[in-house]
mmCIF file of C-alpha atoms in Angstrom:
data_model
loop_
_atom_site.group_PDB
_atom_site.id
_atom_site.type_symbol
_atom_site.label_atom_id
_atom_site.label_comp_id
_atom_site.label_asym_id
_atom_site.label_seq_id
_atom_site.Cartn_x
_atom_site.Cartn_y
_atom_site.Cartn_z
ATOM 1 C CA MET A 18 0.161 -0.173 -0.027
ATOM 2 C CA SER A 19 1.653 3.423 -0.852
ATOM 3 C CA SER A 20 1.034 6.393 1.180
ATOM 4 C CA GLY A 21 1.127 10.112 -0.171
ATOM 5 C CA LEU A 22 -0.806 13.282 -0.291
ATOM 6 C CA VAL A 23 -3.596 13.741 -2.593
ATOM 7 C CA GLN A 24 -5.270 17.399 -3.408
ATOM 8 C CA ILE A 25 -8.473 18.179 -2.207
ATOM 9 C CA ALA A 26 -8.575 21.911 -3.524
ATOM 10 C CA SER A 27 -6.465 25.097 -3.871
ATOM 11 C CA LYS A 28 -6.939 28.800 -3.936
ATOM 12 C CA THR A 29 -4.635 31.321 -5.528
ATOM 13 C CA ILE A 30 -5.247 34.664 -4.426
ATOM 14 C CA THR A 31 -4.771 37.412 -6.614
ATOM 15 C CA SER A 32 -6.371 40.580 -5.147
ATOM 16 C CA ASN A 33 -7.377 41.289 -1.411
ATOM 17 C CA THR A 34 -9.496 38.367 0.187
ATOM 18 C CA ALA A 35 -10.732 38.801 3.563
ATOM 19 C CA SER A 36 -11.699 35.081 4.048
ATOM 20 C CA PHE A 37 -12.702 31.775 2.447
ATOM 21 C CA TYR A 38 -13.002 28.322 3.145
ATOM 22 C CA PHE A 39 -12.048 24.720 1.643
ATOM 23 C CA THR A 40 -14.677 22.017 1.914
ATOM 24 C CA GLY A 41 -14.050 18.175 1.636
ATOM 25 C CA LEU A 42 -12.724 16.886 5.172
ATOM 26 C CA THR A 43 -14.727 14.152 4.674
ATOM 27 C CA GLU A 44 -12.593 11.069 5.693
ATOM 28 C CA ASP A 45 -10.982 10.156 9.381
ATOM 29 C CA CYS A 46 -7.296 11.045 8.349
ATOM 30 C CA PRO A 47 -4.976 14.019 8.453
ATOM 31 C CA TYR A 48 -5.020 17.047 6.121
ATOM 32 C CA LEU A 49 -2.260 18.993 5.083
ATOM 33 C CA LEU A 50 -2.578 22.793 4.322
ATOM 34 C CA ASN A 51 0.152 24.267 2.332
ATOM 35 C CA PHE A 52 1.115 28.334 2.048
ATOM 36 C CA GLN A 53 3.330 29.537 -0.800
ATOM 37 C CA GLY A 54 4.121 32.971 -0.755
ATOM 38 C CA VAL A 55 1.132 33.933 1.046
ATOM 39 C CA GLN A 56 1.104 38.172 1.046
ATOM 40 C CA MET A 57 -0.921 40.122 3.505
ATOM 41 C CA GLU A 58 -2.350 43.783 2.073
ATOM 42 C CA ASN A 59 -0.816 45.584 5.549
ATOM 43 C CA GLN A 60 2.137 44.791 7.762
ATOM 44 C CA ASN A 61 0.911 42.763 11.386
ATOM 45 C CA GLU A 62 -2.086 41.067 10.340
ATOM 46 C CA ASP A 63 -2.314 37.712 10.925
ATOM 47 C CA ILE A 64 -3.759 34.375 9.101
ATOM 48 C CA TYR A 65 -6.333 32.530 11.458
ATOM 49 C CA ILE A 66 -7.637 29.076 10.832
ATOM 50 C CA ARG A 67 -11.251 27.359 12.383
ATOM 51 C CA GLY A 68 -13.338 24.670 11.481
ATOM 52 C CA GLY A 69 -16.448 24.679 9.991
ATOM 53 C CA ASN A 70 -19.932 23.740 8.727
ATOM 54 C CA SER A 71 -22.322 24.396 6.218
ATOM 55 C CA GLY A 72 -20.295 27.404 4.832
ATOM 56 C CA THR A 73 -20.398 28.864 8.617
ATOM 57 C CA GLU A 74 -16.869 29.058 10.739
ATOM 58 C CA ASP A 75 -16.887 28.041 14.408
ATOM 59 C CA THR A 76 -16.371 30.750 16.446
ATOM 60 C CA THR A 77 -16.801 29.374 19.597
ATOM 61 C CA ALA A 78 -15.183 26.101 20.046
ATOM 62 C CA GLN A 79 -12.066 27.123 22.436
ATOM 63 C CA TYR A 80 -9.019 25.896 22.338
ATOM 64 C CA GLN A 81 -5.217 26.088 23.613
ATOM 65 C CA TYR A 82 -1.649 26.191 22.095
ATOM 66 C CA GLY A 83 1.861 26.701 22.054
ATOM 67 C CA VAL A 84 4.122 28.101 19.826
ATOM 68 C CA VAL A 85 7.528 29.493 19.591
ATOM 69 C CA SER A 86 8.411 32.024 17.163
ATOM 70 C CA TYR A 87 11.883 32.571 15.843
ATOM 71 C CA TYR A 88 13.249 36.213 14.598
ATOM 72 C CA SER A 89 16.937 36.181 13.616
ATOM 73 C CA PRO A 90 18.220 38.884 16.183
ATOM 74 C CA GLY A 91 16.249 36.782 19.124
ATOM 75 C CA ASN A 92 13.333 34.430 19.790
ATOM 76 C CA ILE A 93 9.544 34.686 20.920
ATOM 77 C CA ASN A 94 7.734 32.506 22.796
ATOM 78 C CA ASN A 95 4.051 32.505 22.673
ATOM 79 C CA GLY A 96 1.161 30.677 24.501
ATOM 80 C CA ALA A 97 -2.390 30.960 25.182
ATOM 81 C CA THR A 98 -5.595 29.378 26.014
ATOM 82 C CA GLY A 99 -9.487 30.006 25.144
ATOM 83 C CA GLN A 100 -8.652 30.979 21.756
ATOM 84 C CA THR A 101 -11.435 30.399 18.885
ATOM 85 C CA GLY A 102 -9.318 30.666 15.584
ATOM 86 C CA TRP A 103 -5.981 29.702 14.973
ATOM 87 C CA ILE A 104 -2.961 32.013 14.302
ATOM 88 C CA ILE A 105 -0.897 30.341 11.513
ATOM 89 C CA ASN A 106 1.338 33.032 11.368
ATOM 90 C CA PHE A 107 2.326 36.103 13.331
ATOM 91 C CA VAL A 108 3.128 38.011 10.125
ATOM 92 C CA ASN A 109 4.780 41.369 9.430
ATOM 93 C CA ILE A 110 5.484 40.729 5.822
ATOM 94 C CA HIS A 111 3.957 43.115 3.826
ATOM 95 C CA ALA A 112 6.864 45.362 2.812
ATOM 96 C CA ASN A 113 9.468 43.005 1.761
ATOM 97 C CA GLY A 114 7.254 41.383 -0.998
ATOM 98 C CA ASN A 115 8.297 37.612 -0.598
ATOM 99 C CA GLY A 116 5.405 36.612 1.451
ATOM 100 C CA PHE A 117 5.272 33.723 3.899
ATOM 101 C CA ASN A 118 5.657 29.865 3.239
ATOM 102 C CA GLY A 119 4.552 27.418 5.490
ATOM 103 C CA TRP A 120 1.829 24.365 6.370
ATOM 104 C CA ALA A 121 -0.566 23.034 8.941
ATOM 105 C CA ILE A 122 -1.591 19.708 9.575
ATOM 106 C CA LEU A 123 -5.231 19.235 10.850
ATOM 107 C CA TYR A 124 -5.990 15.806 12.640
ATOM 108 C CA ASP A 125 -9.369 14.542 14.003
ATOM 109 C CA TRP A 126 -11.408 17.055 12.589
ATOM 110 C CA TYR A 127 -13.663 14.791 10.546
ATOM 111 C CA PRO A 128 -14.837 12.725 12.145
ATOM 112 C CA ALA A 129 -13.952 13.907 15.652
ATOM 113 C CA THR A 130 -12.886 10.710 17.312
ATOM 114 C CA SER A 131 -11.069 12.999 19.832
ATOM 115 C CA ARG A 132 -10.381 16.683 20.286
ATOM 116 C CA PRO A 133 -9.305 17.977 16.782
ATOM 117 C CA GLY A 134 -5.848 19.501 16.628
ATOM 118 C CA MET A 135 -3.213 20.986 14.139
ATOM 119 C CA LEU A 136 0.525 21.375 13.971
ATOM 120 C CA HIS A 137 2.206 24.374 11.894
ATOM 121 C CA ALA A 138 5.375 25.997 10.859
ATOM 122 C CA SER A 139 6.322 28.844 8.848
ATOM 123 C CA ALA A 140 8.832 31.106 7.709
ATOM 124 C CA ASN A 141 9.209 34.450 5.792
ATOM 125 C CA LEU A 142 11.655 37.491 5.651
ATOM 126 C CA TYR A 143 11.168 40.253 8.200
ATOM 127 C CA THR A 144 9.819 43.704 6.996
ATOM 128 C CA GLY A 145 12.603 45.007 4.844
ATOM 129 C CA GLY A 146 14.869 42.336 5.112
ATOM 130 C CA ALA A 147 15.600 42.952 8.803
ATOM 131 C CA GLY A 148 16.111 39.208 9.674
ATOM 132 C CA ILE A 149 14.364 35.811 9.212
ATOM 133 C CA TYR A 150 10.591 35.137 10.372
ATOM 134 C CA GLY A 151 9.400 31.904 11.243
ATOM 135 C CA SER A 152 6.882 30.208 13.961
ATOM 136 C CA ARG A 153 5.982 26.589 14.613
ATOM 137 C CA GLY A 154 3.594 24.717 17.333
ATOM 138 C CA GLY A 155 0.475 22.978 17.930
ATOM 139 C CA SER A 156 -2.969 23.506 19.007
ATOM 140 C CA GLN A 157 -5.556 21.157 21.126
ATOM 141 C CA PHE A 158 -9.508 21.979 21.283
ATOM 142 C CA PHE A 159 -11.028 21.275 24.299
ATOM 143 C CA ASN A 160 -14.158 19.022 22.935
ATOM 144 C CA ASP A 161 -14.834 16.313 20.413
ATOM 145 C CA ILE A 162 -15.725 18.537 17.276
ATOM 146 C CA SER A 163 -16.207 17.485 14.139
ATOM 147 C CA TRP A 164 -15.624 19.700 10.987
ATOM 148 C CA SER A 165 -16.060 19.457 7.034
ATOM 149 C CA GLU A 166 -14.371 22.540 6.313
ATOM 150 C CA VAL A 167 -11.593 24.515 6.775
ATOM 151 C CA HIS A 168 -11.951 28.514 7.152
ATOM 152 C CA ILE A 169 -8.983 30.521 6.406
ATOM 153 C CA GLY A 170 -8.656 34.333 6.688
ATOM 154 C CA PHE A 171 -10.073 36.819 9.379
ATOM 155 C CA GLY A 172 -7.028 38.411 10.425
ATOM 156 C CA GLY A 173 -6.794 40.768 7.633
ATOM 157 C CA ASN A 174 -6.654 40.755 3.708
ATOM 158 C CA ILE A 175 -4.820 38.231 2.023
ATOM 159 C CA ALA A 176 -3.288 39.922 -0.779
ATOM 160 C CA SER A 177 -1.880 37.294 -2.677
ATOM 161 C CA GLY A 178 -0.417 33.519 -2.644
ATOM 162 C CA GLU A 179 -1.509 29.924 -3.120
ATOM 163 C CA ILE A 180 -2.829 27.737 -0.311
ATOM 164 C CA GLY A 181 -3.782 23.993 -1.030
ATOM 165 C CA LEU A 182 -5.641 21.261 1.100
ATOM 166 C CA TYR A 183 -4.463 17.862 0.916
ATOM 167 C CA LYS A 184 -5.276 14.742 2.489
ATOM 168 C CA TYR A 185 -3.161 11.823 3.873
ATOM 169 C CA VAL A 186 -3.751 8.471 1.919
#
């Protein structure tokens, strides 16, 4: 039996997009979100990820997370509990024109046999080329929840880039 990734959906963004979502989380397997050259409209805007069903994002489900963010002159450690949208990247990337690249693995999203979670990592050049910035971390929801969609956006406009959704088979 071979294993690999199968693309479920992709979105190429060429103009400001506040949010969008992918459907197709219909199997009990890990899913991968891939971010390539994603650029925000303004500096200091974040990309949030939320689960959802029937075209509506879940803004009430709470989770806890831990993340370490690296910036070449020093590092930043972050953690929180009781949040309602995962931050995929603490971004400050508008001015340099490079965007960020990263991934997020979604597990136990559909059907929820235990609390859904996410692992993620990303990297980019900091604004003005002042250093390299990246983050990695993980999140876990407090309750068993089942989602068939992944909603992306909500922290500011995504100006450009490519985002793909894959499943592990």
